[in-house]
Amino acid sequence: MKKAFLALALVAASFSFSYAQQGGGFQQRTPEERAKQGTERISEKVKLTADQKTKVEAILLAQSKSVDSLRNAVGQGGDRQQMFQKMQPIREQSDKKITALLTEEQKKAYAAYQEENRNRMGQGRRGGQGGQGGQGGQK
């Protein structure tokens, strides 16, 4: 029994090590990749026209570049809470610009999409350090 457990632990450790060597499964995408992916997600939910897609992608690209420069300025050991506070107005501006491009029906779908994202992000925080509420996402 001990040998089986030891073998299982060894296999699990080797998978963990190889996973960590590959960047831990997290690969930083370029601003262009993030803008394209964000546009596709929004388009899926909101049914953007080709012209709207082009404009939304440009908005998201500018947002991604701004956020990247903020992250680089803060650095690895910087204050994440302060960084997120500075990101908030950037995201709000992008949302306003995107909303201005949409029809009334699309605005409703976009608002539902944003609410869905907020709910999903809130659930993701519950297991660890929370955002504004501190530990575990409790407010």
Coordinates of N, CA, C and O in Angstrom, one line a residue:
M1 N 0.8 -1.2 0.0 CA 0.0 0.0 0.0 C 0.9 1.3 0.0 O 0.6 2.2 -0.7
K2 N 1.9 1.3 0.8 CA 2.8 2.4 0.9 C 3.5 2.6 -0.4 O 3.7 3.8 -0.8
K3 N 3.9 1.5 -1.1 CA 4.6 1.6 -2.3 C 3.7 2.2 -3.4 O 4.1 3.1 -4.2
A4 N 2.4 1.8 -3.4 CA 1.5 2.3 -4.4 C 1.3 3.8 -4.2 O 1.2 4.6 -5.1
F5 N 1.1 4.2 -2.9 CA 0.9 5.6 -2.6 C 2.2 6.5 -3.0 O 2.1 7.5 -3.6
L6 N 3.4 5.9 -2.7 CA 4.6 6.6 -3.1 C 4.7 6.7 -4.6 O 5.1 7.8 -5.1
A7 N 4.4 5.7 -5.3 CA 4.4 5.7 -6.8 C 3.5 6.8 -7.3 O 3.8 7.6 -8.2
L8 N 2.3 6.8 -6.8 CA 1.3 7.8 -7.2 C 1.7 9.2 -6.9 O 1.6 10.1 -7.7
A9 N 2.3 9.4 -5.7 CA 2.8 10.8 -5.3 C 4.0 11.2 -6.3 O 4.1 12.3 -6.6
L10 N 4.8 10.2 -6.6 CA 5.9 10.5 -7.5 C 5.4 10.9 -8.9 O 5.9 11.9 -9.5
V11 N 4.4 10.2 -9.4 CA 3.9 10.6 -10.7 C 3.2 11.9 -10.7 O 3.4 12.8 -11.6
A12 N 2.5 12.2 -9.6 CA 1.8 13.5 -9.5 C 2.9 14.6 -9.4 O 2.7 15.7 -10.0
A13 N 3.9 14.4 -8.7 CA 5.0 15.4 -8.5 C 5.7 15.7 -9.9 O 6.0 16.8 -10.2
S14 N 5.9 14.6 -10.6 CA 6.5 14.8 -11.9 C 5.6 15.6 -12.9 O 6.1 16.4 -13.7
F15 N 4.3 15.3 -12.9 CA 3.4 16.1 -13.7 C 3.4 17.6 -13.2 O 3.4 18.5 -14.1
S16 N 3.4 17.8 -11.9 CA 3.4 19.2 -11.4 C 4.7 19.9 -11.9 O 4.6 21.1 -12.3
F17 N 5.8 19.2 -11.8 CA 7.1 19.8 -12.1 C 7.1 20.2 -13.6 O 7.5 21.3 -14.0
S18 N 6.6 19.3 -14.5 CA 6.6 19.5 -15.9 C 5.7 20.6 -16.3 O 5.9 21.5 -17.1
Y19 N 4.5 20.7 -15.6 CA 3.5 21.7 -15.8 C 4.1 23.1 -15.4 O 4.0 24.1 -16.1
A20 N 4.9 23.1 -14.3 CA 5.5 24.4 -13.8 C 6.6 24.8 -14.8 O 6.7 26.0 -15.1
Q21 N 7.3 23.9 -15.4 CA 8.4 24.2 -16.3 C 7.8 24.8 -17.6 O 8.5 25.6 -18.2
Q22 N 6.6 24.5 -17.9 CA 5.9 25.1 -19.1 C 5.2 26.4 -18.8 O 4.4 26.8 -19.6
G23 N 5.5 27.0 -17.7 CA 4.9 28.3 -17.4 C 3.7 28.2 -16.5 O 2.9 29.1 -16.4
G24 N 3.5 27.0 -15.9 CA 2.4 26.8 -15.0 C 1.1 26.9 -15.7 O 0.0 27.1 -15.0
G25 N 1.0 26.7 -16.9 CA -0.3 26.7 -17.6 C -0.7 28.1 -18.0 O -1.7 28.3 -18.7
F26 N 0.0 29.1 -17.5 CA -0.4 30.5 -17.7 C 0.6 31.1 -18.7 O 1.8 31.2 -18.4
Q27 N 0.1 31.5 -19.9 CA 1.0 32.1 -20.8 C 0.4 33.5 -21.1 O -0.8 33.7 -21.4
Q28 N 1.2 34.5 -20.9 CA 0.8 35.9 -21.1 C 0.6 36.1 -22.6 O 1.5 35.9 -23.4
R29 N -0.6 36.4 -23.0 CA -0.9 36.7 -24.4 C -0.6 38.2 -24.7 O -0.6 39.0 -23.8
T30 N -0.4 38.4 -25.9 CA -0.1 39.8 -26.3 C -1.3 40.6 -26.3 O -2.4 40.1 -26.3
P31 N -1.2 42.0 -26.2 CA -2.4 42.8 -26.3 C -3.3 42.5 -27.5 O -4.5 42.5 -27.4
E32 N -2.6 42.3 -28.6 CA -3.4 42.0 -29.8 C -4.2 40.7 -29.7 O -5.4 40.6 -30.1
E33 N -3.6 39.7 -29.1 CA -4.3 38.4 -28.9 C -5.5 38.6 -27.9 O -6.6 38.0 -28.1
R34 N -5.2 39.3 -26.8 CA -6.3 39.6 -25.8 C -7.4 40.4 -26.4 O -8.6 40.1 -26.2
A35 N -7.1 41.4 -27.3 CA -8.1 42.2 -27.9 C -9.0 41.3 -28.9 O -10.2 41.4 -28.9
K36 N -8.3 40.5 -29.6 CA -9.0 39.6 -30.6 C -9.9 38.7 -29.8 O -11.1 38.5 -30.2
Q37 N -9.4 38.0 -28.8 CA -10.2 37.1 -28.0 C -11.4 37.8 -27.3 O -12.5 37.3 -27.3
G38 N -11.1 38.9 -26.8 CA -12.2 39.7 -26.1 C -13.3 40.1 -27.1 O -14.5 40.0 -26.8
T39 N -12.9 40.5 -28.3 CA -13.8 40.9 -29.4 C -14.7 39.7 -29.7 O -15.9 39.8 -29.9
E40 N -14.0 38.5 -29.9 CA -14.8 37.3 -30.3 C -15.8 36.9 -29.2 O -16.9 36.5 -29.5
R41 N -15.4 37.0 -27.9 CA -16.3 36.7 -26.8 C -17.5 37.7 -26.8 O -18.7 37.2 -26.7
I42 N -17.2 38.9 -27.0 CA -18.3 39.9 -27.0 C -19.2 39.7 -28.2 O -20.4 39.7 -28.1
S43 N -18.6 39.4 -29.3 CA -19.4 39.2 -30.6 C -20.3 38.0 -30.5 O -21.4 38.0 -31.0
E44 N -19.8 37.0 -29.8 CA -20.6 35.8 -29.6 C -21.9 36.1 -28.8 O -22.9 35.6 -29.2
K45 N -21.8 36.9 -27.8 CA -22.9 37.2 -27.0 C -23.8 38.4 -27.5 O -25.0 38.4 -27.3
V46 N -23.2 39.3 -28.2 CA -23.8 40.6 -28.6 C -24.2 40.6 -30.1 O -25.0 41.4 -30.5
K47 N -23.6 39.7 -30.9 CA -23.8 39.7 -32.3 C -23.4 41.0 -33.0 O -24.2 41.7 -33.5
L48 N -22.1 41.2 -32.9 CA -21.6 42.5 -33.5 C -21.5 42.3 -35.0 O -21.3 41.3 -35.6
T49 N -21.7 43.5 -35.7 CA -21.5 43.5 -37.2 C -20.0 43.6 -37.4 O -19.2 43.8 -36.5
A50 N -19.6 43.4 -38.7 CA -18.2 43.4 -39.0 C -17.5 44.8 -38.6 O -16.4 44.8 -38.1
D51 N -18.2 45.9 -38.9 CA -17.7 47.2 -38.6 C -17.6 47.4 -37.1 O -16.6 47.9 -36.6
Q52 N -18.6 46.9 -36.3 CA -18.5 47.0 -34.8 C -17.3 46.1 -34.3 O -16.6 46.6 -33.4
K53 N -17.1 45.0 -34.9 CA -16.0 44.1 -34.5 C -14.7 44.8 -34.6 O -13.9 44.8 -33.7
T54 N -14.5 45.5 -35.7 CA -13.2 46.2 -36.0 C -13.1 47.3 -34.9 O -12.0 47.5 -34.4
K55 N -14.1 48.1 -34.6 CA -14.0 49.1 -33.7 C -13.9 48.6 -32.2 O -13.1 49.2 -31.5
V56 N -14.6 47.6 -31.9 CA -14.4 47.0 -30.5 C -13.0 46.5 -30.3 O -12.4 46.7 -29.3
E57 N -12.5 45.8 -31.4 CA -11.1 45.3 -31.3 C -10.1 46.4 -31.0 O -9.2 46.3 -30.2
A58 N -10.3 47.5 -31.7 CA -9.4 48.7 -31.5 C -9.5 49.2 -30.1 O -8.5 49.6 -29.5
I59 N -10.7 49.3 -29.6 CA -10.9 49.7 -28.2 C -10.2 48.8 -27.2 O -9.5 49.2 -26.3
L60 N -10.5 47.5 -27.4 CA -9.9 46.5 -26.5 C -8.3 46.5 -26.6 O -7.6 46.2 -25.6
L61 N -7.8 46.7 -27.8 CA -6.4 46.7 -28.0 C -5.8 47.9 -27.2 O -4.8 47.7 -26.5
A62 N -6.4 49.1 -27.3 CA -5.9 50.2 -26.6 C -6.0 50.0 -25.1 O -5.0 50.3 -24.3
Q63 N -7.1 49.3 -24.6 CA -7.2 49.0 -23.2 C -6.1 48.0 -22.8 O -5.5 48.2 -21.7
S64 N -5.9 47.0 -23.6 CA -4.8 46.0 -23.2 C -3.5 46.6 -23.1 O -2.7 46.3 -22.2
K65 N -3.2 47.5 -24.1 CA -1.9 48.2 -24.0 C -1.7 49.0 -22.8 O -0.7 49.1 -22.2
S66 N -2.8 49.7 -22.4 CA -2.8 50.6 -21.2 C -2.6 49.7 -20.0 O -1.8 50.1 -19.1
V67 N -3.3 48.6 -19.9 CA -3.2 47.8 -18.8 C -1.8 47.1 -18.7 O -1.2 47.0 -17.6
D68 N -1.2 46.8 -19.8 CA 0.1 46.2 -19.8 C 1.1 47.2 -19.3 O 2.0 46.9 -18.5
S69 N 1.0 48.5 -19.7 CA 2.0 49.5 -19.3 C 1.8 49.7 -17.8 O 2.8 49.9 -17.1
L70 N 0.6 49.6 -17.3 CA 0.4 49.8 -15.9 C 1.0 48.6 -15.1 O 1.7 48.8 -14.1
R71 N 0.8 47.4 -15.6 CA 1.4 46.2 -15.0 C 2.9 46.3 -14.9 O 3.6 46.0 -14.0
N72 N 3.5 46.8 -16.1 CA 5.0 46.9 -16.1 C 5.5 48.0 -15.2 O 6.5 47.8 -14.6
A73 N 4.7 49.0 -15.0 CA 5.1 50.1 -14.1 C 5.1 49.6 -12.7 O 5.9 49.9 -11.9
V74 N 4.1 48.8 -12.3 CA 3.9 48.3 -11.0 C 5.0 47.2 -10.7 O 5.5 47.1 -9.6
G75 N 5.2 46.4 -11.7 CA 6.2 45.3 -11.6 C 5.7 44.1 -10.8 O 4.5 44.1 -10.4
Q76 N 6.6 43.1 -10.6 CA 6.2 41.9 -10.0 C 5.8 42.1 -8.5 O 4.9 41.5 -8.0
G77 N 6.6 42.9 -7.8 CA 6.3 43.0 -6.3 C 5.5 44.2 -6.0 O 5.4 44.5 -4.8
G78 N 4.8 44.8 -6.9 CA 4.0 46.0 -6.7 C 2.7 45.7 -6.0 O 2.3 44.6 -5.7
D79 N 2.1 46.8 -5.7 CA 0.8 46.8 -5.0 C -0.3 46.4 -5.9 O -0.8 47.3 -6.7
R80 N -0.8 45.2 -5.9 CA -1.8 44.7 -6.8 C -3.1 45.5 -6.6 O -3.8 45.8 -7.6
Q81 N -3.5 45.8 -5.4 CA -4.7 46.5 -5.1 C -4.7 47.9 -5.8 O -5.7 48.3 -6.4
Q82 N -3.6 48.5 -5.7 CA -3.5 49.9 -6.3 C -3.5 49.7 -7.8 O -4.1 50.6 -8.5
M83 N -2.9 48.7 -8.3 CA -2.9 48.5 -9.8 C -4.3 48.3 -10.3 O -4.8 48.9 -11.3
F84 N -5.1 47.5 -9.6 CA -6.5 47.2 -10.0 C -7.3 48.5 -9.9 O -8.2 48.7 -10.7
Q85 N -7.1 49.3 -8.9 CA -7.8 50.6 -8.8 C -7.5 51.5 -10.0 O -8.4 52.2 -10.4
K86 N -6.3 51.4 -10.5 CA -5.9 52.3 -11.6 C -6.4 51.7 -12.9 O -6.7 52.4 -13.9
M87 N -6.6 50.3 -12.9 CA -7.2 49.7 -14.1 C -8.7 50.0 -14.3 O -9.2 50.0 -15.4
Q88 N -9.4 50.2 -13.2 CA -10.8 50.4 -13.2 C -11.3 51.5 -14.2 O -12.1 51.3 -15.0
P89 N -10.7 52.7 -14.1 CA -11.1 53.8 -15.0 C -10.8 53.4 -16.5 O -11.6 53.8 -17.4
I90 N -9.7 52.7 -16.7 CA -9.4 52.3 -18.1 C -10.5 51.4 -18.6 O -11.0 51.5 -19.8
R91 N -10.9 50.4 -17.8 CA -12.0 49.5 -18.2 C -13.3 50.2 -18.4 O -14.1 49.9 -19.3
E92 N -13.6 51.1 -17.5 CA -14.9 51.8 -17.6 C -14.9 52.7 -18.9 O -16.0 52.7 -19.5
Q93 N -13.8 53.3 -19.2 CA -13.8 54.1 -20.5 C -14.0 53.1 -21.7 O -14.7 53.5 -22.6
S94 N -13.4 52.0 -21.7 CA -13.5 51.0 -22.8 C -15.0 50.6 -22.9 O -15.6 50.5 -24.0
D95 N -15.6 50.3 -21.7 CA -17.0 49.9 -21.7 C -17.9 51.0 -22.3 O -18.8 50.7 -23.0
K96 N -17.6 52.2 -21.9 CA -18.4 53.4 -22.4 C -18.3 53.5 -23.9 O -19.3 53.7 -24.7
K97 N -17.1 53.3 -24.4 CA -16.8 53.4 -25.9 C -17.5 52.3 -26.6 O -18.1 52.5 -27.7
I98 N -17.5 51.1 -26.0 CA -18.1 49.9 -26.7 C -19.6 50.1 -26.7 O -20.3 49.9 -27.7
T99 N -20.2 50.5 -25.5 CA -21.6 50.7 -25.4 C -22.1 51.7 -26.4 O -23.2 51.6 -27.0
A100 N -21.3 52.7 -26.7 CA -21.7 53.8 -27.6 C -21.9 53.3 -29.0 O -22.6 53.8 -29.8
L101 N -21.2 52.1 -29.4 CA -21.3 51.6 -30.7 C -22.5 50.7 -30.9 O -22.8 50.3 -32.0
L102 N -23.1 50.3 -29.8 CA -24.2 49.2 -29.9 C -25.6 49.8 -30.1 O -25.9 50.9 -29.6
T103 N -26.4 48.9 -30.6 CA -27.9 49.2 -30.7 C -28.5 49.0 -29.3 O -27.8 48.4 -28.5
E104 N -29.7 49.4 -29.2 CA -30.4 49.2 -27.9 C -30.4 47.7 -27.5 O -30.2 47.3 -26.3
E105 N -30.7 46.9 -28.4 CA -30.8 45.4 -28.2 C -29.4 44.9 -27.8 O -29.3 44.1 -26.9
Q106 N -28.4 45.3 -28.5 CA -27.0 44.9 -28.2 C -26.6 45.4 -26.8 O -25.9 44.7 -26.2
K107 N -27.0 46.6 -26.5 CA -26.6 47.1 -25.2 C -27.2 46.2 -24.0 O -26.5 46.0 -23.1
K108 N -28.4 45.7 -24.2 CA -29.0 44.8 -23.2 C -28.1 43.5 -23.1 O -27.8 43.0 -22.1
A109 N -27.8 43.0 -24.3 CA -27.0 41.7 -24.3 C -25.6 42.0 -23.8 O -25.1 41.1 -23.1
Y110 N -25.0 43.1 -24.0 CA -23.7 43.5 -23.5 C -23.8 43.6 -22.0 O -22.9 43.1 -21.3
A111 N -24.8 44.2 -21.5 CA -25.0 44.4 -20.0 C -25.1 43.0 -19.4 O -24.5 42.7 -18.3
A112 N -25.9 42.1 -20.0 CA -26.0 40.7 -19.5 C -24.6 40.0 -19.5 O -24.3 39.3 -18.6
Y113 N -23.9 40.2 -20.6 CA -22.5 39.6 -20.7 C -21.6 40.1 -19.6 O -20.9 39.3 -19.0
Q114 N -21.7 41.4 -19.3 CA -20.8 42.0 -18.3 C -21.2 41.4 -16.9 O -20.4 41.1 -16.1
E115 N -22.5 41.3 -16.7 CA -23.0 40.7 -15.4 C -22.6 39.3 -15.2 O -22.1 38.9 -14.2
E116 N -22.6 38.5 -16.3 CA -22.2 37.1 -16.3 C -20.7 37.1 -15.9 O -20.3 36.2 -15.1
N117 N -19.9 38.0 -16.5 CA -18.5 38.0 -16.2 C -18.2 38.4 -14.8 O -17.4 37.8 -14.1
R118 N -18.9 39.3 -14.2 CA -18.8 39.7 -12.8 C -19.1 38.6 -11.9 O -18.4 38.3 -10.9
N119 N -20.2 37.9 -12.2 CA -20.6 36.7 -11.4 C -19.5 35.6 -11.4 O -19.1 35.0 -10.4
R120 N -19.0 35.4 -12.6 CA -18.0 34.3 -12.8 C -16.7 34.7 -12.1 O -16.1 33.9 -11.4
M121 N -16.3 36.0 -12.2 CA -15.1 36.4 -11.5 C -15.3 36.4 -10.0 O -14.3 36.0 -9.3
G122 N -16.4 36.7 -9.5 CA -16.7 36.7 -8.1 C -16.6 35.3 -7.5 O -16.1 35.0 -6.4
Q123 N -17.1 34.3 -8.3 CA -17.0 32.9 -7.9 C -15.6 32.4 -7.8 O -15.2 31.7 -7.0
G124 N -14.8 32.9 -8.8 CA -13.4 32.5 -8.8 C -12.6 33.0 -7.7 O -11.6 32.3 -7.3
R125 N -13.0 34.1 -7.1 CA -12.3 34.6 -5.9 C -12.6 34.0 -4.6 O -11.8 34.1 -3.7
R126 N -13.7 33.3 -4.5 CA -14.1 32.8 -3.2 C -13.2 31.8 -2.6 O -13.1 31.8 -1.4
G127 N -12.4 31.1 -3.4 CA -11.5 30.1 -2.8 C -10.2 30.7 -2.3 O -9.5 30.1 -1.5
G128 N -9.9 31.9 -2.7 CA -8.6 32.5 -2.3 C -8.7 33.9 -1.7 O -9.7 34.2 -1.2
Q129 N -7.7 34.7 -2.0 CA -7.7 36.1 -1.5 C -8.8 36.8 -2.3 O -8.8 36.7 -3.5
G130 N -9.7 37.5 -1.7 CA -10.7 38.2 -2.3 C -10.3 39.5 -2.9 O -9.2 39.9 -2.6
G131 N -11.1 40.2 -3.6 CA -10.8 41.5 -4.1 C -11.1 42.5 -3.1 O -10.4 42.6 -2.1
Q132 N -12.1 43.3 -3.3 CA -12.4 44.4 -2.4 C -12.8 44.0 -1.0 O -12.5 44.7 0.0
G133 N -13.3 42.8 -0.8 CA -13.8 42.4 0.5 C -12.8 41.7 1.3 O -13.0 41.4 2.5
G134 N -11.6 41.5 0.8 CA -10.5 40.9 1.7 C -10.5 39.4 1.5 O -10.6 39.0 0.4
Q135 N -10.4 38.7 2.6 CA -10.2 37.3 2.5 C -11.4 36.6 1.9 O -12.6 36.9 2.2
G136 N -11.2 35.7 0.9 CA -12.2 34.8 0.4 C -13.3 35.5 -0.3 O -14.4 34.9 -0.5
G137 N -13.2 36.7 -0.7 CA -14.2 37.4 -1.4 C -15.4 37.8 -0.5 O -16.5 38.2 -1.1
Q138 N -15.3 37.8 0.8 CA -16.4 38.1 1.6 C -16.3 39.6 1.8 O -15.3 40.3 1.9
K139 N -17.5 40.2 1.8 CA -17.6 41.7 1.9 C -18.1 42.1 3.3 O -18.7 41.4 4.0

